[in-house]
CSV table of C-alpha atoms in Angstrom, one decimal:
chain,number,residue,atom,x,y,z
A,244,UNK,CA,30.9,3.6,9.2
A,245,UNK,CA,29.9,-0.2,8.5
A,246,UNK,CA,28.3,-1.3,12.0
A,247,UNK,CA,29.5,-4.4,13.9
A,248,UNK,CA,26.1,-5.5,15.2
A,249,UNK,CA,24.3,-8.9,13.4
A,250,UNK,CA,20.7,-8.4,11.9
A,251,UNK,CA,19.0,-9.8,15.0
A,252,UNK,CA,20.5,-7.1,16.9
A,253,UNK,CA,20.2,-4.0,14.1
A,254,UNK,CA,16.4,-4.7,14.6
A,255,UNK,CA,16.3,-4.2,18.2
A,256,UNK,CA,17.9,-1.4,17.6
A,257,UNK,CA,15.5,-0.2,14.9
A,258,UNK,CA,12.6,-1.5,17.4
A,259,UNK,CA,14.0,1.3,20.2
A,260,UNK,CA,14.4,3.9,17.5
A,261,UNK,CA,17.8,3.6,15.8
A,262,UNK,CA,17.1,5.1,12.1
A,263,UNK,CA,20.6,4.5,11.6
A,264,UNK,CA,20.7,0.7,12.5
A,265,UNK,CA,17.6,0.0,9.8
A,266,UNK,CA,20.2,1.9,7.3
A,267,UNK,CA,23.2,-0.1,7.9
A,268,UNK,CA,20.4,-3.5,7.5
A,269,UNK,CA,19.2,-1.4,3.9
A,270,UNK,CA,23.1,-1.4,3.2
A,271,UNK,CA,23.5,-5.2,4.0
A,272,UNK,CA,20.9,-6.6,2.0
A,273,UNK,CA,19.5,-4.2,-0.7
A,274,UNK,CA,21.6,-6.2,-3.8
A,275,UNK,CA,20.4,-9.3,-2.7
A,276,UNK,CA,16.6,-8.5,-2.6
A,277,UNK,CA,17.1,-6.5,-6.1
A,278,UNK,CA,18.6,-9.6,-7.6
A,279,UNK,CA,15.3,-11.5,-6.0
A,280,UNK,CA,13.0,-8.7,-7.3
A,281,UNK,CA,14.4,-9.4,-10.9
A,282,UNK,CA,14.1,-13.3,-10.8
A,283,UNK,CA,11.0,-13.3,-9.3
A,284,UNK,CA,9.1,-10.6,-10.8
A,285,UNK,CA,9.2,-8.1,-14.2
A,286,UNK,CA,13.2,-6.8,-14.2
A,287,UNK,CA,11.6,-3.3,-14.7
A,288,UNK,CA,10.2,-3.1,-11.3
A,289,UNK,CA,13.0,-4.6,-9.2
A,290,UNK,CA,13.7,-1.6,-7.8
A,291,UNK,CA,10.3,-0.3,-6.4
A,292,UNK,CA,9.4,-3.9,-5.5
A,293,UNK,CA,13.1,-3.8,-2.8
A,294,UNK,CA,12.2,-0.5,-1.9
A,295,UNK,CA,8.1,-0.8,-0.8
A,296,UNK,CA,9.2,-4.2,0.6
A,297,UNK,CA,11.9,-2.1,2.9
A,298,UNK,CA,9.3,0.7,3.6
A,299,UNK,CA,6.9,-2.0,4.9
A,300,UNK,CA,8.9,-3.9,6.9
A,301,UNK,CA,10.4,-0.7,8.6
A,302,UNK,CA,6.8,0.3,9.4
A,303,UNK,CA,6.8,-3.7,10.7
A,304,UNK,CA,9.5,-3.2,13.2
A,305,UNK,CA,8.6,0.2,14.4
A,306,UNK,CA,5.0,-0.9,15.3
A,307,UNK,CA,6.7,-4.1,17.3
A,308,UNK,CA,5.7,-7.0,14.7
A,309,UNK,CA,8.1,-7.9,12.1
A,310,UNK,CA,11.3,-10.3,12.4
A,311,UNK,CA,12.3,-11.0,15.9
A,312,UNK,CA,15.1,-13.1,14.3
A,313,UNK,CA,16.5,-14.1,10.6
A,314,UNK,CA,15.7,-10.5,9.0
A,315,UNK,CA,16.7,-11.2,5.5
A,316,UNK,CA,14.8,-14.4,5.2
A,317,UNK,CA,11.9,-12.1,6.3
A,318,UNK,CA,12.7,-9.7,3.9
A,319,UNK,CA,13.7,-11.6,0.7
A,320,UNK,CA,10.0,-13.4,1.3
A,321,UNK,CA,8.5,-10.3,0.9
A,322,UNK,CA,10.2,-9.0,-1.7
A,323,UNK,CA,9.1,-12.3,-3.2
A,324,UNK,CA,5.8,-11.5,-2.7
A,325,UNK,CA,5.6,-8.6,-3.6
A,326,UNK,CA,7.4,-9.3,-6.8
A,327,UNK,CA,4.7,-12.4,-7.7
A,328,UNK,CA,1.9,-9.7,-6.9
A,329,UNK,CA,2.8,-7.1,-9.2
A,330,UNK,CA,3.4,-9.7,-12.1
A,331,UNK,CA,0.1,-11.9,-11.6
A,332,UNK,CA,-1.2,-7.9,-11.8
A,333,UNK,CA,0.4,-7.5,-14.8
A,334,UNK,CA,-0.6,-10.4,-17.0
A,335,UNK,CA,-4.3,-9.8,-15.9
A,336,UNK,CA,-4.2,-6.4,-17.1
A,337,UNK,CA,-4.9,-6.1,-21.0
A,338,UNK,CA,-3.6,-2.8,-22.6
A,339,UNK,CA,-5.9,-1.3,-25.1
A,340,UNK,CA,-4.7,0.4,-27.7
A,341,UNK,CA,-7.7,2.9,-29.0
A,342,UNK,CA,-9.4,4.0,-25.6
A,343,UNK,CA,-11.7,6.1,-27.8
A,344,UNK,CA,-13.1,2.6,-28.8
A,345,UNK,CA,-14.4,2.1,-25.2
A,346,UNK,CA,-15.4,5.3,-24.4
A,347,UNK,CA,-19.1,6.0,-25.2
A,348,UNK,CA,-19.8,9.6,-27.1
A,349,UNK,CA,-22.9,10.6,-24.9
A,350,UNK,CA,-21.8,13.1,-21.8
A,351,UNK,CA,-24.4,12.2,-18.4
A,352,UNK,CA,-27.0,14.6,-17.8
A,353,UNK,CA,-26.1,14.3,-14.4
A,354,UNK,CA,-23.5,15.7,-12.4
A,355,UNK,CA,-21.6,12.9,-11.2
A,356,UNK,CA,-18.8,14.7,-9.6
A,357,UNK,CA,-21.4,17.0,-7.9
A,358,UNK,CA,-23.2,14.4,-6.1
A,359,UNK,CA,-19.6,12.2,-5.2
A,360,UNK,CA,-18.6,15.8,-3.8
A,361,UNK,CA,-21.7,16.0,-1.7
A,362,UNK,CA,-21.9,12.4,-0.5
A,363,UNK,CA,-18.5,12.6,0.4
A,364,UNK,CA,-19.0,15.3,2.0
A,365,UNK,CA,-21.9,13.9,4.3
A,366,UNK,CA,-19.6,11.2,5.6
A,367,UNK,CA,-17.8,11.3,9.1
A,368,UNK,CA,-14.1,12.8,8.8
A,369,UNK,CA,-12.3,9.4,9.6
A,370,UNK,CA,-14.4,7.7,6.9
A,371,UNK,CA,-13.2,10.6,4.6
A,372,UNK,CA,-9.7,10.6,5.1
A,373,UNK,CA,-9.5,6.6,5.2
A,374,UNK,CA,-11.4,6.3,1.6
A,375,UNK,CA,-9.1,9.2,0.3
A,376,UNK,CA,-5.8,7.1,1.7
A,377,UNK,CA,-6.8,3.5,0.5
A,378,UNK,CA,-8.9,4.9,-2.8
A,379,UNK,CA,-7.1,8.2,-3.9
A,380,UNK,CA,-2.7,7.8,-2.8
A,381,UNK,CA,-3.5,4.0,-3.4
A,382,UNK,CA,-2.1,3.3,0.2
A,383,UNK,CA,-3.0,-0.4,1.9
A,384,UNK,CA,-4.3,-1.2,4.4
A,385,UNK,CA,-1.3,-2.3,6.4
A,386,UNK,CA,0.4,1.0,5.9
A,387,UNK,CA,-2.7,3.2,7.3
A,388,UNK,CA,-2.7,1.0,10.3
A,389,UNK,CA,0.3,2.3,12.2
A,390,UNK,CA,-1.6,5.8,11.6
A,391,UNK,CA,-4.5,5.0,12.4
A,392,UNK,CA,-3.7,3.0,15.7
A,393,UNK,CA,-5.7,0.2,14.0
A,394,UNK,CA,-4.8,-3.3,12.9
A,395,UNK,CA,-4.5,-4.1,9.3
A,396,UNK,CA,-8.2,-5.9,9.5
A,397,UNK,CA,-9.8,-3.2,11.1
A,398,UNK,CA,-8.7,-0.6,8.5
A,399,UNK,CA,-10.4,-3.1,5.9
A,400,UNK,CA,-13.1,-2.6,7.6
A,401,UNK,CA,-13.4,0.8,8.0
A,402,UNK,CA,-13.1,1.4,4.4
A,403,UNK,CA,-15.0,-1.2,3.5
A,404,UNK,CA,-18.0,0.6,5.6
A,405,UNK,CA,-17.2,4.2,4.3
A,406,UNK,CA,-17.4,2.9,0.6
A,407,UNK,CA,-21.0,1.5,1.8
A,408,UNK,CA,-21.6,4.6,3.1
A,409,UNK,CA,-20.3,6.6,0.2
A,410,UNK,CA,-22.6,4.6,-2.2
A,411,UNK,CA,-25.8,4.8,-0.3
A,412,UNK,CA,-25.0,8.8,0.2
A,413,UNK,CA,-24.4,9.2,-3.9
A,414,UNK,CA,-27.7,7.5,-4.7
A,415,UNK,CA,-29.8,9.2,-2.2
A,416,UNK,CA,-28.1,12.3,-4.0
A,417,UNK,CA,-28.4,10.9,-7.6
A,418,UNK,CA,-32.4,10.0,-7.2
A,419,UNK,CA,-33.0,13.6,-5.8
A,420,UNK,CA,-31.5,14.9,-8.8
């Protein structure tokens, strides 16, 4: 059943915990951001640009930021974002053909997963788990926040001090070797 409610109000909704309202604003305005994500970005990503733009901008509204008022200009300027992000990503990457061409032929003679194990290992459990969500599921910043109970910024920061830390432990463990 289409809802009656305008945007403004289908976030307030969302904001007080209505799943149902942020479907009925997904219903509303999903064509209009794909067509967005296709003019503004690579056609073949249209559809995973609308729908991490609507992921993030639910975990917006349910953590009180996000629109207060004129959601799919919000929306549609993230999707346009988002859309310009992954195709400046695109043209800097360079595809290589032969990856044998770039791999050396000589094996270390140390063991490099060994020591990572161990230094990662040495570091305090919220380190761990924020390097393993920002380095290893590729999640940003923004999105561990809400976990976390952190801002954006802070969770920058935190990783940014566990990779420090993570470094410093592998060498201490790679010059004991």
């Amino acid at each position: 059943m289409t809802r009656t409610e305008d945007d403004d109000e289908l976030v307030q909704a969302v904001r007080d915990g209505d799943c149902e309202a942020y479907g009925e604003l997904f219903a509303r305005h999903e064509a209009v951001a794909r067509r967005v994500a296709v003019r503004s970005g690579r056609a073949g990503e249209a559809d995973d640009v609308v729908a991490e733009v609507f992921a993030g901008v639910l975990l917006q509204i349910r953590a009180g930021r996000g629109p207060t008022e004129s959601f799919r200009a919000y929306l549609l300027t993230g999707v346009r974002h988002e859309a310009g992000r992954r195709a400046a990503s695109a043209r800097r990457c360079e595809p290589v053909a032969e990856v044998e061409r770039w791999t050396p032929d000589v094996t270390p003679d140390v063991d490099v997963d060994g020591h990572l194990r161990e230094a990662y290992a040495t570091l305090p459990a919220r380190w761990r788990r924020t390097l393993w969500q920002l380095e290893v599921e590729g999640r940003r910043p923004h999105e561990l926040a809400v976990e976390l109970g952190l801002t954006a910024n802070a969770v920058s920061a935190l990783g940014y001090r566990a990779r420090v830390a993570l470094r410093a432990a592998y060498l201490e463990r790679s010059r004991a070797a």
